PDB file of C-alpha atoms in Angstrom:
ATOM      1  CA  UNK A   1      89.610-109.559 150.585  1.00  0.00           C
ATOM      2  CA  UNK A   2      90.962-112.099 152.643  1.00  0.00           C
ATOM      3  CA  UNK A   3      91.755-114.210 149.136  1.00  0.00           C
ATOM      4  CA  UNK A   4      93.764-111.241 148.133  1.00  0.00           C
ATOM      5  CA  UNK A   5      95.273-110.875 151.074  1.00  0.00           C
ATOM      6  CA  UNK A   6      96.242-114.443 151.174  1.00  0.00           C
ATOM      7  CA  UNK A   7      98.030-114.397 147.743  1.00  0.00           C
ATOM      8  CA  UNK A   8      99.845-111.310 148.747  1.00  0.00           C
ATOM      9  CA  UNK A   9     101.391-113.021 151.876  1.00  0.00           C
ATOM     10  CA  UNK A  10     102.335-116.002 149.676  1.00  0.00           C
ATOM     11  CA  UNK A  11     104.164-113.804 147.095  1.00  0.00           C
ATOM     12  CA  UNK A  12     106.071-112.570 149.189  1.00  0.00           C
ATOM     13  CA  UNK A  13     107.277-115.319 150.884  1.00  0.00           C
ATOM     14  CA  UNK A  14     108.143-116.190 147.533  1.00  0.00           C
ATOM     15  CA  UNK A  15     110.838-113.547 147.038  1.00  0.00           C
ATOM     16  CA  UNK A  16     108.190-110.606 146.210  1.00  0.00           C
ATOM     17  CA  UNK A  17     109.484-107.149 147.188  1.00  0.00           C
ATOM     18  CA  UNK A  18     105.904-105.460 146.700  1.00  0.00           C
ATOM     19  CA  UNK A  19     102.535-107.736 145.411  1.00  0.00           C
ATOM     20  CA  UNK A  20      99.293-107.053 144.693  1.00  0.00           C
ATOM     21  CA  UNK A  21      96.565-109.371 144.040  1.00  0.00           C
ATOM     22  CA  UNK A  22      93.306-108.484 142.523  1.00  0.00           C
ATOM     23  CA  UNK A  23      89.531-110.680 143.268  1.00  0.00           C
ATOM     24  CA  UNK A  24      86.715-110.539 141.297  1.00  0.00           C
ATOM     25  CA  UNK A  25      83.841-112.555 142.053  1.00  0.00           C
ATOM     26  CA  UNK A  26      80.804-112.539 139.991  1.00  0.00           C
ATOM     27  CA  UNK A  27      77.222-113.606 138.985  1.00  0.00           C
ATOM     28  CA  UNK A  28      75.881-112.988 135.490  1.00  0.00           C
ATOM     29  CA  UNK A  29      72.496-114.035 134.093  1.00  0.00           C
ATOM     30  CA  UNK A  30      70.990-113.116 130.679  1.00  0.00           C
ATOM     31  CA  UNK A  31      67.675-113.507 129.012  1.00  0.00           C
ATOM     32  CA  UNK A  32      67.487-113.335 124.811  1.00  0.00           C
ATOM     33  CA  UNK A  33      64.414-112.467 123.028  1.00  0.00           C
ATOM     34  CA  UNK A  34      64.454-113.104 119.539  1.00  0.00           C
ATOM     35  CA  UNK A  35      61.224-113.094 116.703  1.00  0.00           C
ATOM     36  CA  UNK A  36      59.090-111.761 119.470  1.00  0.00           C
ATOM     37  CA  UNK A  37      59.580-114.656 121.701  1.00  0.00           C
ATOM     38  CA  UNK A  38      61.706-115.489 124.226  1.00  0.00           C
ATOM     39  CA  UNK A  39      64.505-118.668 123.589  1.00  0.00           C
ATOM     40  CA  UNK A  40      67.375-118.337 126.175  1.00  0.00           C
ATOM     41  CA  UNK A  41      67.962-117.841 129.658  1.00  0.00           C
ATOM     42  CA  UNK A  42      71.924-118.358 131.161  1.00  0.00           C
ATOM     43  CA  UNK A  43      73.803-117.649 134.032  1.00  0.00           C
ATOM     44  CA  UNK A  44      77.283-117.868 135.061  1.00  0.00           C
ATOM     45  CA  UNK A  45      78.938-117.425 138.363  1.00  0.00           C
ATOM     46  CA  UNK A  46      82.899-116.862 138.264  1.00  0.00           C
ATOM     47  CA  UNK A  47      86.381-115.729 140.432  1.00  0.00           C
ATOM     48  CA  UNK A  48      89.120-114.468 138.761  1.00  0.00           C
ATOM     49  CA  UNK A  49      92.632-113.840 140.660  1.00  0.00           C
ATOM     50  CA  UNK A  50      95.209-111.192 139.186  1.00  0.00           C
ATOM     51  CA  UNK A  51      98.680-111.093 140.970  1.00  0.00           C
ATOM     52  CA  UNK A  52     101.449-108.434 140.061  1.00  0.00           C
ATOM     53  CA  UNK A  53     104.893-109.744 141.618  1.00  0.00           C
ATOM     54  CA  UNK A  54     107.616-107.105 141.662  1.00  0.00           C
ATOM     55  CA  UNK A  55     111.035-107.556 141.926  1.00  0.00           C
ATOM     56  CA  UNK A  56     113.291-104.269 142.049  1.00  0.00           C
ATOM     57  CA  UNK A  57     112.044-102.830 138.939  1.00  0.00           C
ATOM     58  CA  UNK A  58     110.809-106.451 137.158  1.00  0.00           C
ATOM     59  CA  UNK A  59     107.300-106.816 137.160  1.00  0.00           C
ATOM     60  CA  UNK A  60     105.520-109.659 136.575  1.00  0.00           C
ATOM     61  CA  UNK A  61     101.593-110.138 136.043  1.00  0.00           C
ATOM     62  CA  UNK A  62      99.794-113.815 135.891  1.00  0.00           C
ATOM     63  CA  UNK A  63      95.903-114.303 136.186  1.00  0.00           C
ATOM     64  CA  UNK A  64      93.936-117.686 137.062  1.00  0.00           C
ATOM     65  CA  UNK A  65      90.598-118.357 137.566  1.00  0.00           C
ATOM     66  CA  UNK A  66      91.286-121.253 140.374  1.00  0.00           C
ATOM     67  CA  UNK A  67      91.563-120.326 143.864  1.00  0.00           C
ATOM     68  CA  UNK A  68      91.473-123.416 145.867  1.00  0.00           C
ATOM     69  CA  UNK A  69      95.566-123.870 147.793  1.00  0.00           C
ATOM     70  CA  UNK A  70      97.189-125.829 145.010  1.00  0.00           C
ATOM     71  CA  UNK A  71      96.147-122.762 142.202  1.00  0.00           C
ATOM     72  CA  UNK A  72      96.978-120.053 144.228  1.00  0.00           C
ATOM     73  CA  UNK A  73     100.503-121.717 144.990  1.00  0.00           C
ATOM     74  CA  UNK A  74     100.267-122.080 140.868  1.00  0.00           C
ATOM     75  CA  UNK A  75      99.565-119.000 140.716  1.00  0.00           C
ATOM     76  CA  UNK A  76     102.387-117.574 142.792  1.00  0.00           C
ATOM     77  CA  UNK A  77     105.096-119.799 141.210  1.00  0.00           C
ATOM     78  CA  UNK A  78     104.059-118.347 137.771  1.00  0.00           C
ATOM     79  CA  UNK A  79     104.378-114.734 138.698  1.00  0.00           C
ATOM     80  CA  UNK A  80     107.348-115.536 140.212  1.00  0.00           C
ATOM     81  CA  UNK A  81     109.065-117.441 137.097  1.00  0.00           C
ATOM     82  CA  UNK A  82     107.629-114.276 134.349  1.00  0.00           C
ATOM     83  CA  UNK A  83     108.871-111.711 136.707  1.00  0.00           C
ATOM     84  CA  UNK A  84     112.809-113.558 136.378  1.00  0.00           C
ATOM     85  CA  UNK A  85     112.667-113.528 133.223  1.00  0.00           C
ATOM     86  CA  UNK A  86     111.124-109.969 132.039  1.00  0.00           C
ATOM     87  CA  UNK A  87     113.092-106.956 131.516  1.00  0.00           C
ATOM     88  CA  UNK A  88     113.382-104.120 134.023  1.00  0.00           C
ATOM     89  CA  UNK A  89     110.868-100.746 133.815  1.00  0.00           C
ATOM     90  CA  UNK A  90     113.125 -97.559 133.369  1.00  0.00           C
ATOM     91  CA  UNK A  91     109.875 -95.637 135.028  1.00  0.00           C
ATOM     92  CA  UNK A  92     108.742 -97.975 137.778  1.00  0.00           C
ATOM     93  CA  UNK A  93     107.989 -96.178 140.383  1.00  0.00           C
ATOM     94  CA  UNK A  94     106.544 -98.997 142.875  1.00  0.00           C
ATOM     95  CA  UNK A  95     103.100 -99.973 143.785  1.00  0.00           C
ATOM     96  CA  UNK A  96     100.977 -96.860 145.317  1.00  0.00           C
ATOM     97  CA  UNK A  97     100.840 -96.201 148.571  1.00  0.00           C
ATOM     98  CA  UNK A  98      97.633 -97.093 150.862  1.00  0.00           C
ATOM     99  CA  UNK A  99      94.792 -94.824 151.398  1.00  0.00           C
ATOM    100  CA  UNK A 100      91.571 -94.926 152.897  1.00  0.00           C
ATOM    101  CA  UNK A 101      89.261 -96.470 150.729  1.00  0.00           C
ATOM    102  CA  UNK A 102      85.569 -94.583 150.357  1.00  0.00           C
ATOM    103  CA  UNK A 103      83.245 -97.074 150.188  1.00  0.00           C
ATOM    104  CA  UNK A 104      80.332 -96.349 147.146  1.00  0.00           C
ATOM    105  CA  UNK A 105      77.216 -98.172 148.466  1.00  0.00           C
ATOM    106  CA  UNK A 106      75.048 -96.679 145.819  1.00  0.00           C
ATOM    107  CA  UNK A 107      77.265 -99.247 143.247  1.00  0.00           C
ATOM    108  CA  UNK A 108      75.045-101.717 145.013  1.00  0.00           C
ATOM    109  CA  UNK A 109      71.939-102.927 144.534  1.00  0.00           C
ATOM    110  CA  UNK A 110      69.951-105.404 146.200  1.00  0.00           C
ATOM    111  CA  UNK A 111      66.962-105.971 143.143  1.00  0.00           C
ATOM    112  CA  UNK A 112      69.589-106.396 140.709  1.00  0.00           C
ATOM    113  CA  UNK A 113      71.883-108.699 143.129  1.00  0.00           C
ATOM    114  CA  UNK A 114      68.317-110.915 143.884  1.00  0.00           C
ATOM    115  CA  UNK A 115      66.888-111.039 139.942  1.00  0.00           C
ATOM    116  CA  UNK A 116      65.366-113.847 139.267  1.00  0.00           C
ATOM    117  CA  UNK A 117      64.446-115.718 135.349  1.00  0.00           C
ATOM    118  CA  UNK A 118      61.541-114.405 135.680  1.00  0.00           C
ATOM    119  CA  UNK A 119      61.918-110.447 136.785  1.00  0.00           C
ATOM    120  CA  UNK A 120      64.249-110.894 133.295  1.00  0.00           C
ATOM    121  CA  UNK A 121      61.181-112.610 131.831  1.00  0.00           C
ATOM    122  CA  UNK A 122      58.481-110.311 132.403  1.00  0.00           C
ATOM    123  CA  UNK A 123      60.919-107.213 131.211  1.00  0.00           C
ATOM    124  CA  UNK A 124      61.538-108.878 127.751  1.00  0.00           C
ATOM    125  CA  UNK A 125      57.495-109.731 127.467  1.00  0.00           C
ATOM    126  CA  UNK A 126      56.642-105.882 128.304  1.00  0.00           C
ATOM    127  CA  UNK A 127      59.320-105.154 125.208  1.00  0.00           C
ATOM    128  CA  UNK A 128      57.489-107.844 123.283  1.00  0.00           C
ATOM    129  CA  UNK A 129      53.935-106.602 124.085  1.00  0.00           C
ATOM    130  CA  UNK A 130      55.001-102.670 123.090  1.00  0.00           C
ATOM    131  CA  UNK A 131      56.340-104.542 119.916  1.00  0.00           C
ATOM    132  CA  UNK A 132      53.421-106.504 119.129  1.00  0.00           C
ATOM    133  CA  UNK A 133      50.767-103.389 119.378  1.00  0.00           C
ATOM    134  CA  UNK A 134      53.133-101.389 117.068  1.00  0.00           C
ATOM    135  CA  UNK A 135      53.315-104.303 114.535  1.00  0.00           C
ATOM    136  CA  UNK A 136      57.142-104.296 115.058  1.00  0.00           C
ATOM    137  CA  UNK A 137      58.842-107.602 116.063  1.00  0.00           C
ATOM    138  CA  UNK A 138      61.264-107.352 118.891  1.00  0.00           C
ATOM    139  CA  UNK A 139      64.993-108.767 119.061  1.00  0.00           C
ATOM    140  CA  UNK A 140      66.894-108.032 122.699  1.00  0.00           C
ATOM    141  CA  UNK A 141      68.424-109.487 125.734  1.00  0.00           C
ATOM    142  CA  UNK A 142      68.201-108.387 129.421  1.00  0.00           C
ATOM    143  CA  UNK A 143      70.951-108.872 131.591  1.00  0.00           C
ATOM    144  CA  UNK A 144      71.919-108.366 135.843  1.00  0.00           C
ATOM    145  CA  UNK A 145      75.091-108.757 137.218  1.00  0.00           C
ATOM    146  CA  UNK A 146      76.397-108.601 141.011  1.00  0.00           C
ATOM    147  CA  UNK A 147      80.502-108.424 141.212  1.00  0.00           C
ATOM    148  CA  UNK A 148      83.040-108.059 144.344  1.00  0.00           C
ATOM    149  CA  UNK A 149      85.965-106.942 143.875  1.00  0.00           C
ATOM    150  CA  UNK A 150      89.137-106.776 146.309  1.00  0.00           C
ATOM    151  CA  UNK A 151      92.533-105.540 146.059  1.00  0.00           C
ATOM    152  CA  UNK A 152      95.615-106.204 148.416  1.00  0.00           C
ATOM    153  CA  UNK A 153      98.887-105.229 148.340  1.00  0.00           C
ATOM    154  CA  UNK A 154     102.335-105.394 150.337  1.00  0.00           C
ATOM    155  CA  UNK A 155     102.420-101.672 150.752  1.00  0.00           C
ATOM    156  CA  UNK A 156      99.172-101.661 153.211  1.00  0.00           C
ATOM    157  CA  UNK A 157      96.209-101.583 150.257  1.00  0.00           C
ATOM    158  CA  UNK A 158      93.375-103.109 151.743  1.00  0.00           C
ATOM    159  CA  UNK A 159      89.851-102.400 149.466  1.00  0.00           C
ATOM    160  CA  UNK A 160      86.795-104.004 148.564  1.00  0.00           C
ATOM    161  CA  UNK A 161      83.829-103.399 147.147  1.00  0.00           C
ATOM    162  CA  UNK A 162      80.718-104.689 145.501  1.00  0.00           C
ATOM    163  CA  UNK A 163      78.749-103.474 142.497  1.00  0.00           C
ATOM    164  CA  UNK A 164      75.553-104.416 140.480  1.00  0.00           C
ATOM    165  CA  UNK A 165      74.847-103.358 136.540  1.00  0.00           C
ATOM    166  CA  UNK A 166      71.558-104.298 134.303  1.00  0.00           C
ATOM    167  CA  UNK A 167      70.751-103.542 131.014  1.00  0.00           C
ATOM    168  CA  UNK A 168      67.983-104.127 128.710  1.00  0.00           C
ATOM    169  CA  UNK A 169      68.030-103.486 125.298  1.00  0.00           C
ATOM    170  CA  UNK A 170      66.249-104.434 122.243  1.00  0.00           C
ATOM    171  CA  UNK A 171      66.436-104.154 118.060  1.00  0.00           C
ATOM    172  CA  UNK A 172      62.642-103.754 116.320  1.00  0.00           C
ATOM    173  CA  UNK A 173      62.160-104.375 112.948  1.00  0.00           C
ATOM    174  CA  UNK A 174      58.886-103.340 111.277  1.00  0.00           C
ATOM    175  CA  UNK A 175      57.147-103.743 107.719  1.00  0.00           C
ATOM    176  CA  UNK A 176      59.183-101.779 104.676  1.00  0.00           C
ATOM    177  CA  UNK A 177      62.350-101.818 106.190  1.00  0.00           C
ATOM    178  CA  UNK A 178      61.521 -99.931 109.444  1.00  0.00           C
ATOM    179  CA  UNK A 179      64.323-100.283 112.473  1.00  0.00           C
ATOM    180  CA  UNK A 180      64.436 -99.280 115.833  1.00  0.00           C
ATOM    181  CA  UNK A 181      66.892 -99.099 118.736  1.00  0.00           C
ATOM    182  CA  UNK A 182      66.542 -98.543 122.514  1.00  0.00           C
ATOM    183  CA  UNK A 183      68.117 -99.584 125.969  1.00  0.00           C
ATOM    184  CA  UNK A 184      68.435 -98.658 129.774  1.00  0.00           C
ATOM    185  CA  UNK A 185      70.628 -99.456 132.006  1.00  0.00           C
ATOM    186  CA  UNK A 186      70.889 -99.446 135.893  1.00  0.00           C
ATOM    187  CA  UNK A 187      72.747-100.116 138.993  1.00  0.00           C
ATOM    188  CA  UNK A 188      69.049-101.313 140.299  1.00  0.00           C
ATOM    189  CA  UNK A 189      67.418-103.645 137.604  1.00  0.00           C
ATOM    190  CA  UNK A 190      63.595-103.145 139.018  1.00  0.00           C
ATOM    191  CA  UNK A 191      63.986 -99.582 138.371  1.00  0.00           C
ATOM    192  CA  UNK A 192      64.390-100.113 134.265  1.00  0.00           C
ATOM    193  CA  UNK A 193      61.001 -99.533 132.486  1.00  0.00           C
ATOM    194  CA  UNK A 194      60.619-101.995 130.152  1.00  0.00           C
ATOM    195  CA  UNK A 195      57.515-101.196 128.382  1.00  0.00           C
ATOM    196  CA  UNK A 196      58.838 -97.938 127.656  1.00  0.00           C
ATOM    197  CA  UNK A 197      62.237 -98.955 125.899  1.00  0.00           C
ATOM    198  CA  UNK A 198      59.998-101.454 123.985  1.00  0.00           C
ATOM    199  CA  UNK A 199      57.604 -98.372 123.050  1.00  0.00           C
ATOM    200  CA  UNK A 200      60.287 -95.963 122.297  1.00  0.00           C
ATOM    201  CA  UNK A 201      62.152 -99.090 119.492  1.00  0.00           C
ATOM    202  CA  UNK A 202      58.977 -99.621 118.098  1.00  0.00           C
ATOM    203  CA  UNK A 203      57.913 -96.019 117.144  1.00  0.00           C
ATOM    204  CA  UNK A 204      61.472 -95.686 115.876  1.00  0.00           C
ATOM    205  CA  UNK A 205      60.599 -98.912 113.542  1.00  0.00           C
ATOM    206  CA  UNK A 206      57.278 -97.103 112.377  1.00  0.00           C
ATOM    207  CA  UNK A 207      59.258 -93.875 112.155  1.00  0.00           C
ATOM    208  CA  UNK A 208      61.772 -95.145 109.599  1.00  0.00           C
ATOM    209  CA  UNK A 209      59.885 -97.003 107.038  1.00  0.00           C
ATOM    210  CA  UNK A 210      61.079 -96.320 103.159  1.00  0.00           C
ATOM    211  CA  UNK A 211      64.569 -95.457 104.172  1.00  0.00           C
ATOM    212  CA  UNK A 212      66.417 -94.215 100.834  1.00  0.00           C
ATOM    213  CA  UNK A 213      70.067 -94.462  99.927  1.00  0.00           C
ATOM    214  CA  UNK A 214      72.063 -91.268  99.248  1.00  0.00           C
ATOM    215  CA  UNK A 215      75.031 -90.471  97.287  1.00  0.00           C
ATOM    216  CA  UNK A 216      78.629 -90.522  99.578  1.00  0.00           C
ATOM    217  CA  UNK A 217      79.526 -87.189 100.648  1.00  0.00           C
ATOM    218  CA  UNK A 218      79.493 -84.935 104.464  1.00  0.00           C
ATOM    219  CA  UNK A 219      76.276 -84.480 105.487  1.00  0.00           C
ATOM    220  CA  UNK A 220      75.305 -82.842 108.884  1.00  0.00           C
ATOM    221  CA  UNK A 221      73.962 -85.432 111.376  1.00  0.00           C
ATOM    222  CA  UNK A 222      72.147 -85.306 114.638  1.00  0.00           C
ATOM    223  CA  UNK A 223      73.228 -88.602 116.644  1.00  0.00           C
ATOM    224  CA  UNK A 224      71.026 -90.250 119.245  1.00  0.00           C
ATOM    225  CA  UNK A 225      72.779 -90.838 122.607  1.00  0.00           C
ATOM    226  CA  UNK A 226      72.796 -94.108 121.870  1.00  0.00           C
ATOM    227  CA  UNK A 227      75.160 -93.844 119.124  1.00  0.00           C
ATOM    228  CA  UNK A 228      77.276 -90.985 120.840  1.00  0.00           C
ATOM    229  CA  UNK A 229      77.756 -93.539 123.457  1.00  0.00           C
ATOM    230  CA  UNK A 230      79.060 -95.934 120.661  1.00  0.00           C
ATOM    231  CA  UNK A 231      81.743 -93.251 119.915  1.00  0.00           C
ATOM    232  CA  UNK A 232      82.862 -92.126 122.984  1.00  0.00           C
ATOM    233  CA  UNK A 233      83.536 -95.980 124.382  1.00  0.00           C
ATOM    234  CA  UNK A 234      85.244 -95.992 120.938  1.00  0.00           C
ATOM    235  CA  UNK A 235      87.480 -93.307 121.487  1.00  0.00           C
ATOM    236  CA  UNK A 236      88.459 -94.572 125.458  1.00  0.00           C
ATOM    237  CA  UNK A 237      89.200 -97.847 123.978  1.00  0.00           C
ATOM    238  CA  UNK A 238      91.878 -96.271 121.149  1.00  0.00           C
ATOM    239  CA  UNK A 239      93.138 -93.571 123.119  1.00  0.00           C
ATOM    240  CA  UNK A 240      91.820 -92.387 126.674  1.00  0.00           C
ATOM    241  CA  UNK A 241      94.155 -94.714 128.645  1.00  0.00           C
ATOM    242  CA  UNK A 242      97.257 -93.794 130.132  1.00  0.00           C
ATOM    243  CA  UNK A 243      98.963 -96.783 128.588  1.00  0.00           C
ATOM    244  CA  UNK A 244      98.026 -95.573 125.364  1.00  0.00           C
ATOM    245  CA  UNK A 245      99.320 -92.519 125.561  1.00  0.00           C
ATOM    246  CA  UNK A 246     102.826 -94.267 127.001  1.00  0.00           C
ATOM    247  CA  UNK A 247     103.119 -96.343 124.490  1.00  0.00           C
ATOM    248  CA  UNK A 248     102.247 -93.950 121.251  1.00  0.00           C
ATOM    249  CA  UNK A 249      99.016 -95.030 120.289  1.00  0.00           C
ATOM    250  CA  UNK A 250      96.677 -92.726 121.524  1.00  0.00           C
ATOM    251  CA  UNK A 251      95.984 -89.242 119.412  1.00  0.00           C
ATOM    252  CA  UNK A 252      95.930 -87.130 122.524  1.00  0.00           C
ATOM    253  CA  UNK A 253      98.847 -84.981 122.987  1.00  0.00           C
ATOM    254  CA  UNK A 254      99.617 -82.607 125.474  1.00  0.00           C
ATOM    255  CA  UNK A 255      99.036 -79.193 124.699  1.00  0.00           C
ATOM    256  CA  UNK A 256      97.018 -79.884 121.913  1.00  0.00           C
ATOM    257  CA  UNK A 257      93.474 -79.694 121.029  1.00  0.00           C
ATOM    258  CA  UNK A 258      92.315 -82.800 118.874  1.00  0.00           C
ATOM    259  CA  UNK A 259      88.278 -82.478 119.379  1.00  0.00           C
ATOM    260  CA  UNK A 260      86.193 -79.503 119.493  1.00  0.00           C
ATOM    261  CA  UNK A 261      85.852 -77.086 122.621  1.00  0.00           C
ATOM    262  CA  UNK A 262      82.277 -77.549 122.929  1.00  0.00           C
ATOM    263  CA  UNK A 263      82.928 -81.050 123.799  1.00  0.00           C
ATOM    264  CA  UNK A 264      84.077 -81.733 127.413  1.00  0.00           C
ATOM    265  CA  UNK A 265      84.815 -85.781 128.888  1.00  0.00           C
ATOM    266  CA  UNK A 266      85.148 -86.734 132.286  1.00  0.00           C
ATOM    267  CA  UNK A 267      85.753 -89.872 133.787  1.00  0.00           C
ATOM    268  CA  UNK A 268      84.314 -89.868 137.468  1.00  0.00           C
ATOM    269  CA  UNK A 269      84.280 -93.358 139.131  1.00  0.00           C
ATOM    270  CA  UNK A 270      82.200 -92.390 142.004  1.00  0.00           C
ATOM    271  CA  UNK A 271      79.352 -90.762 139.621  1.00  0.00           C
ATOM    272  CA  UNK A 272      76.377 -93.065 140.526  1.00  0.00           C
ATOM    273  CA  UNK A 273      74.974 -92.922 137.871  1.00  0.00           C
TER     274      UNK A 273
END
């Protein structure tokens, strides 16, 4: 917070009449399985700086990933230069103004925060091990991640907050042509079951031996979650999004029903789960 807080001062001595700067600090690790055996364990550990430098009604956005004096002063300078030379928003109506920001601690986890090669390890040989009984063999990759993020802004914006994620997932294939799918994820990565995603992918491999082709046509269908997931993060990435909708490419339209009623979509931020 202090970061953002820093760049936001320094845009505006610049010539900003509102900023806001955006920090994102992370640490990623992954763990592959592949044939049944595990073959590759990385990690990563990265900042990323956002700064939006308004003018009137210019706005001007430029990202780094360096945030030692000499790239935030970059950083600042480049903001400043796009934001001259971009044309004015008709419908700018100015950065928000501040509220009080409700922390989520529940986003936070200290398991997933603390994982270690070999918590990842041990996950992806329970996967292997539920493989190996079924006579499946197991494909996957675990993965933890701990993030902070901060935003500041001229108008009094002053958030930050911190987050974890996991997810383990794995792809079994079995003798004649059998697959199976499963995953969890979790804000707290000790809390995913491992042998039981591996169990569930292999009896779907067993399950789904002989498939058969079929001719083209509309069949009914009854979709896993898995794959309703699939559609739905579709569907927010084509349409759901205010910009989309501002700029004509999204298929909602106000008024008008484009999905059936039985379906209902929310998007809480706060929902822990």
């Amino acid at each position: 917070l202090r970061l953002a807080e820093e760049i936001v001062r320094q845009a505006e001595a610049a010539g900003a009449g509102e900023a806001e700067a955006l920090v994102v600090a992370g640490d990623s690790a992954l763990t592959r399985f592949a044939n049944s055996e595990i073959h590759q364990n990385v990690a990563s550990s990265e900042v990323f700086v956002n700064l939006r430098f308004v003018q009137g009604r210019r706005v001007g956005v430029a990202s780094s990933g360096r945030v030692d004096p000499d790239g935030i002063r970059a950083l600042v300078a480049r903001a400043a230069a796009i934001t001259a030379c971009v044309e004015e928003l008709e419908d700018w109506a100015g950065l928000p103004d501040a509220e009080a920001a409700e922390p989520l601690p529940v986003a936070w986890s200290d398991g997933t925060a603390s994982a270690s090669p070999e918590l990842r390890a041990e996950g992806a040989r329970a996967v292997i091990a539920a493989a190996d009984e079924a006579g499946v063999t197991a494909y996957g990759s675990f993965s933890t991640e701990a993030e902070a993020i901060a935003v500041a802004t001229s108008k009094g914006v002053r958030a930050a907050e911190r987050r974890t994620s996991s997810q383990l997932l794995t792809v079994t294939m079995g003798p004649d042509d059998g697959t199976g799918y499963a995953e969890q994820v979790s804000v707290d990565a000790t809390a995913i079951d491992a042998r039981a995603i591996g169990r569930e992918a292999a009896e779907r491999a067993r399950a789904s031996v002989h498939p058969v082709d079929i001719a083209p046509g509309d069949y009914p269908v009854v979709l896993l979650h898995y794959a309703v997931v699939d559609l739905v993060d579709m569907l927010g990435y084509l349409g759901f999004s205010a910009l989309a909708v501002q700029e004509d490419r999204s298929f909602w339209e106000p008024g008008r029903r484009v999905a059936s009623p039985l379906v209902t979509l929310t998007d809480d931020g706060r929902d822990p789960i």
